Short mmCIF file of C-alpha atoms in Angstrom, two decimals:
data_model
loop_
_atom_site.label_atom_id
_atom_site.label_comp_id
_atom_site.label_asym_id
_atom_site.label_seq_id
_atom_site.Cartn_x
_atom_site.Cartn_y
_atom_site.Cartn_z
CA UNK A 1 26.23 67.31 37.92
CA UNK A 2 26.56 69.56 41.10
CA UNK A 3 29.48 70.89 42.25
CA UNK A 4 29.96 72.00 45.66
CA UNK A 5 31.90 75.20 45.91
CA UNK A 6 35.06 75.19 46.96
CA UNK A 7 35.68 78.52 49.72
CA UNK A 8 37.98 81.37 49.02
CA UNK A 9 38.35 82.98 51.85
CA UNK A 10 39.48 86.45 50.61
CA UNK A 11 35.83 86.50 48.69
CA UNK A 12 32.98 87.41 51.71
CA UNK A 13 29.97 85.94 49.17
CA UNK A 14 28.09 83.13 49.56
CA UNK A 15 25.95 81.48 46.52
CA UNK A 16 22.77 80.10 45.90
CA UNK A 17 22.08 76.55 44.85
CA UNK A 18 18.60 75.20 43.44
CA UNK A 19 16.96 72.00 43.39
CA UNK A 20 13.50 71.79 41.40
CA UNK A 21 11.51 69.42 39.87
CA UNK A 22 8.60 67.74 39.97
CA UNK A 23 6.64 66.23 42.96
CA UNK A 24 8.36 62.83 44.28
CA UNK A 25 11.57 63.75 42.63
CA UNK A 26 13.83 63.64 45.52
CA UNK A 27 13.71 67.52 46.45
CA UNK A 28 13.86 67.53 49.84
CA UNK A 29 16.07 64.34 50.03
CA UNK A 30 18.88 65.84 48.25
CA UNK A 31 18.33 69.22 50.29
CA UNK A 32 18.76 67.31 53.21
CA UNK A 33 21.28 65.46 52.51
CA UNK A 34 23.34 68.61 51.71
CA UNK A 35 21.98 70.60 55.03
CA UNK A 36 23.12 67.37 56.92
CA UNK A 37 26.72 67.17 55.35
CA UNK A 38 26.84 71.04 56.20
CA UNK A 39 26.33 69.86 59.59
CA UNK A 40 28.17 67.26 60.37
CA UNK A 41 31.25 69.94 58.94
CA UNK A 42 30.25 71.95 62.20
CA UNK A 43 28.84 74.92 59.78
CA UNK A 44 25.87 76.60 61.60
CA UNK A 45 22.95 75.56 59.91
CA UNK A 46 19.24 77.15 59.86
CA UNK A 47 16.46 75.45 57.84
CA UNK A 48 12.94 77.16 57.03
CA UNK A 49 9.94 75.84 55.74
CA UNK A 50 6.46 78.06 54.72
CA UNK A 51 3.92 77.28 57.54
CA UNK A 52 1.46 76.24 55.65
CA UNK A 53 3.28 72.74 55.62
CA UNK A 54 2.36 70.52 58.34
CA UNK A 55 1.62 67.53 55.67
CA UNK A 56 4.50 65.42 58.03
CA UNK A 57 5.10 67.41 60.75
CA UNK A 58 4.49 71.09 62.08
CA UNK A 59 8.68 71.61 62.66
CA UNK A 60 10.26 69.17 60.72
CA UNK A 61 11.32 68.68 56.89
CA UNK A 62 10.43 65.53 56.35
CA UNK A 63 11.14 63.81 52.65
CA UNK A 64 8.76 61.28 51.28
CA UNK A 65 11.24 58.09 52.42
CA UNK A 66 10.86 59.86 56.19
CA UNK A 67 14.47 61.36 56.53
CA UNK A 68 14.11 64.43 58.25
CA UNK A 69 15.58 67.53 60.14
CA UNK A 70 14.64 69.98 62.39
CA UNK A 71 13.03 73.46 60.68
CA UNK A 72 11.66 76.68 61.46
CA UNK A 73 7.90 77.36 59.91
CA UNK A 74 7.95 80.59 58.73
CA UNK A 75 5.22 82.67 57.65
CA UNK A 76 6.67 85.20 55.01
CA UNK A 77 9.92 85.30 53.48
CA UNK A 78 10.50 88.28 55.52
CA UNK A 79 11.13 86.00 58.28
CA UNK A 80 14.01 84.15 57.05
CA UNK A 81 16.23 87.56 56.56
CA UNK A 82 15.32 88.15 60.54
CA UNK A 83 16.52 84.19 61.92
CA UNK A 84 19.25 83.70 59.55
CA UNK A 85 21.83 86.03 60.55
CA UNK A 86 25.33 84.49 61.64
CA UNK A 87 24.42 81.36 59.91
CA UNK A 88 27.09 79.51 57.52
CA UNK A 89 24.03 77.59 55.43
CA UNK A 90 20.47 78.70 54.98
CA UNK A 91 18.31 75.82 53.80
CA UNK A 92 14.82 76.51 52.30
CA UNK A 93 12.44 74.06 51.43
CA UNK A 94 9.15 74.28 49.00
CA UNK A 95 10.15 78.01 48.29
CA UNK A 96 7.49 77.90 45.72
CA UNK A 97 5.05 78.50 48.23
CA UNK A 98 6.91 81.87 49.54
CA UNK A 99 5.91 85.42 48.25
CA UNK A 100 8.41 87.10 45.58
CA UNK A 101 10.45 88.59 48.61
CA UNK A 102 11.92 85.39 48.78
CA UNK A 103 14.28 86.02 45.45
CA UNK A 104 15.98 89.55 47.10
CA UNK A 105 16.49 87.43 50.50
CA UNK A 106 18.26 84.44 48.85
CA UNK A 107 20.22 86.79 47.34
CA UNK A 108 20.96 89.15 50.05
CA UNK A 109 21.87 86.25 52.75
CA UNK A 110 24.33 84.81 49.71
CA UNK A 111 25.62 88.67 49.44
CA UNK A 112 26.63 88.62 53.06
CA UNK A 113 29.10 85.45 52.98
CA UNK A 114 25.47 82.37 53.30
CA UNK A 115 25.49 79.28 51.15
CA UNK A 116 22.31 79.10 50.58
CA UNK A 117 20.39 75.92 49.80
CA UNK A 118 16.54 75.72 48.05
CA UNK A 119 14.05 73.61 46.73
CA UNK A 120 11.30 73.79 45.43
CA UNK A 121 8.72 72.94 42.84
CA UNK A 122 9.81 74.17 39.27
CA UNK A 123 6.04 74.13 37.75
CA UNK A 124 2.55 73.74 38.94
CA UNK A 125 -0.01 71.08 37.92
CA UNK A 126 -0.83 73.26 35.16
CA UNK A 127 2.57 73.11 34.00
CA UNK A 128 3.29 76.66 34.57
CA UNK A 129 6.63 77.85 36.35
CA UNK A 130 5.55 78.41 39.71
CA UNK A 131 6.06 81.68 42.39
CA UNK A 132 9.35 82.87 42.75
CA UNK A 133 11.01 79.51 41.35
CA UNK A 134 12.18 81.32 37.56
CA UNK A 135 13.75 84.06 39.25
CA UNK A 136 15.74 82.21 42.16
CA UNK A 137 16.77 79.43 39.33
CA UNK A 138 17.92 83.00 37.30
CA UNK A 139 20.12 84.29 40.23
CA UNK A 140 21.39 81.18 41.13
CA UNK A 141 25.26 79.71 40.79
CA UNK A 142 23.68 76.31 40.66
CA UNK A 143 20.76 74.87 39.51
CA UNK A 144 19.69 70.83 39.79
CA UNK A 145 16.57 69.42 37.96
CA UNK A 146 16.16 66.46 39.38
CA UNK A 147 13.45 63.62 38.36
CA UNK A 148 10.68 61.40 39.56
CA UNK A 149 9.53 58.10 37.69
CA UNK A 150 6.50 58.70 35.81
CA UNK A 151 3.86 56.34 37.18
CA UNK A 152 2.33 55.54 33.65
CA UNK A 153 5.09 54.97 32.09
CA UNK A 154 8.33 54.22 33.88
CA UNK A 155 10.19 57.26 32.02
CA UNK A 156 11.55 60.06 33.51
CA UNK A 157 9.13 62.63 34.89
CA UNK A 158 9.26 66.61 35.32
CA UNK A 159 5.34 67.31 35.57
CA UNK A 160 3.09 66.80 38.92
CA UNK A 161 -0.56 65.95 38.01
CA UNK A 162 -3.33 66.73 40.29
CA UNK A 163 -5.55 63.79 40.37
CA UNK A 164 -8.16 65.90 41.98
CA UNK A 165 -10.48 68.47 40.26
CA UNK A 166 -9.60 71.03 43.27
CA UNK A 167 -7.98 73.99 40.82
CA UNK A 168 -6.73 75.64 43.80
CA UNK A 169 -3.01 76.53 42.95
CA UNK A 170 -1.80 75.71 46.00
CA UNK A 171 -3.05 72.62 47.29
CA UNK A 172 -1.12 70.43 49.41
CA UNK A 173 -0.94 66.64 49.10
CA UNK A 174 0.72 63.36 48.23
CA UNK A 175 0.27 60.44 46.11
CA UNK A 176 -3.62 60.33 46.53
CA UNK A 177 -3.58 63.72 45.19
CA UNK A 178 -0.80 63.74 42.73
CA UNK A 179 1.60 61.45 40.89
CA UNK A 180 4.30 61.98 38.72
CA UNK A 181 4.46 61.95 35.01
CA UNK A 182 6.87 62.68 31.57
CA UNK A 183 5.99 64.72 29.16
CA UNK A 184 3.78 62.56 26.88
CA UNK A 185 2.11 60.97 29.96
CA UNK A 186 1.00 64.43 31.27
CA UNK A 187 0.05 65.87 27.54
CA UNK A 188 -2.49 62.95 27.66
CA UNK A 189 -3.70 63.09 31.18
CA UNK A 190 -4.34 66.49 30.43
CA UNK A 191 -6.25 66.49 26.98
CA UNK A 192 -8.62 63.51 28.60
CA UNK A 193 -9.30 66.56 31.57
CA UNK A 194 -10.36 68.75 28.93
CA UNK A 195 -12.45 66.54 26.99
CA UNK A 196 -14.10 65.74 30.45
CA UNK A 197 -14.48 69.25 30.97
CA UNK A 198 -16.17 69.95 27.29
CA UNK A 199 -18.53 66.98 27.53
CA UNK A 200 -19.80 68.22 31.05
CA UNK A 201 -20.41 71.83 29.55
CA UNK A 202 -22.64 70.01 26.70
CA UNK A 203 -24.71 68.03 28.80
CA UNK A 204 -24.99 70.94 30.77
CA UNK A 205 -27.42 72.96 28.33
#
């Protein structure tokens, strides 16, 4: 369960909270939702996305259910250390698709008195951990996994599987390109890819 910290005025450090998991799992709702509360507290508030977004909209962060709120595309990590000074809460959403740079910013803005808020993709459609996520998830005071509902099964799911046979790693899409799936679910998706791709090599020669 997350905790939100309570302040102590006398200590100037922020802290960094996570939220990973798979696609469809409700990342960028409960971001959000959290950036929103921050908000409505009359906290100063930045949001930054990676540029490369635009699946919903160029400027906005936009969850799958449509709740949204006003970002700032940013290029490069860099960036973010540049706009977020004299901010009370730094959200940052799909920081998987940031450089490493991203891990000493997080934890410099939390060093200088910033609650900082990401999310992010834990693994990629391989099932790897993906970018920067292990190390921010390392530095972090507070880490949520949340889940989606696999869409084979109707257990909990932590993997994203690429429908597609683009092996890209970074690939944007949504649920014509991926869906959601639990561990056993993605195990087999993934051994019928294989065989697919061994037969193909055979009738190749």
């Amino acid at each position: 369960m997350f905790l939100e910290n309570t302040v102590n005025h006398k200590e100037q450090f922020g802290w960094i909270e996570v939220i990973c998991g798979s696609m469809f799992s409700g990342k960028t709702e409960e971001l959000i939702r959290r950036l929103k509360r921050a908000q409505f507290a009359k906290q100063k508030v930045e949001i930054f996305k990676p540029s490369i977004d635009t699946r919903y909209d160029e400027d906005m962060v936009v969850s799958h259910n449509k709740n949204e709120i006003r970002s700032t595309p940013v290029p490069a990590a860099a960036n973010i250390a540049i706009l977020a000074q004299g901010c009370d809460v730094v959200g940052i959403d799909e920081a998987q698709f940031f450089d490493d740079e991203i891990v000493k910013i997080c934890n410099d803005l939390a060093n200088s008195g910033i609650r900082v808020i990401v999310a992010g993709l834990d693994m990629d459609f391989k099932g790897n951990p993906f970018g920067p996520m292990p190390a921010l998830m390392a530095t972090a005071e507070y880490v949520t996994k949340v889940h989606a509902v696999c869409t084979r099964t109707g257990n909990l799911a932590n993997y994203s599987f690429r429908k597609t046979d683009n092996d890209k790693l970074v690939m944007l899409g949504e649920t014509e390109e991926y869906e959601p799936l639990s561990r056993a679910a993605y195990f087999n998706a993934m051994q019928k890819n294989q065989e697919k791709e061994a037969n193909k090599k055979i009738n190749n020669f």
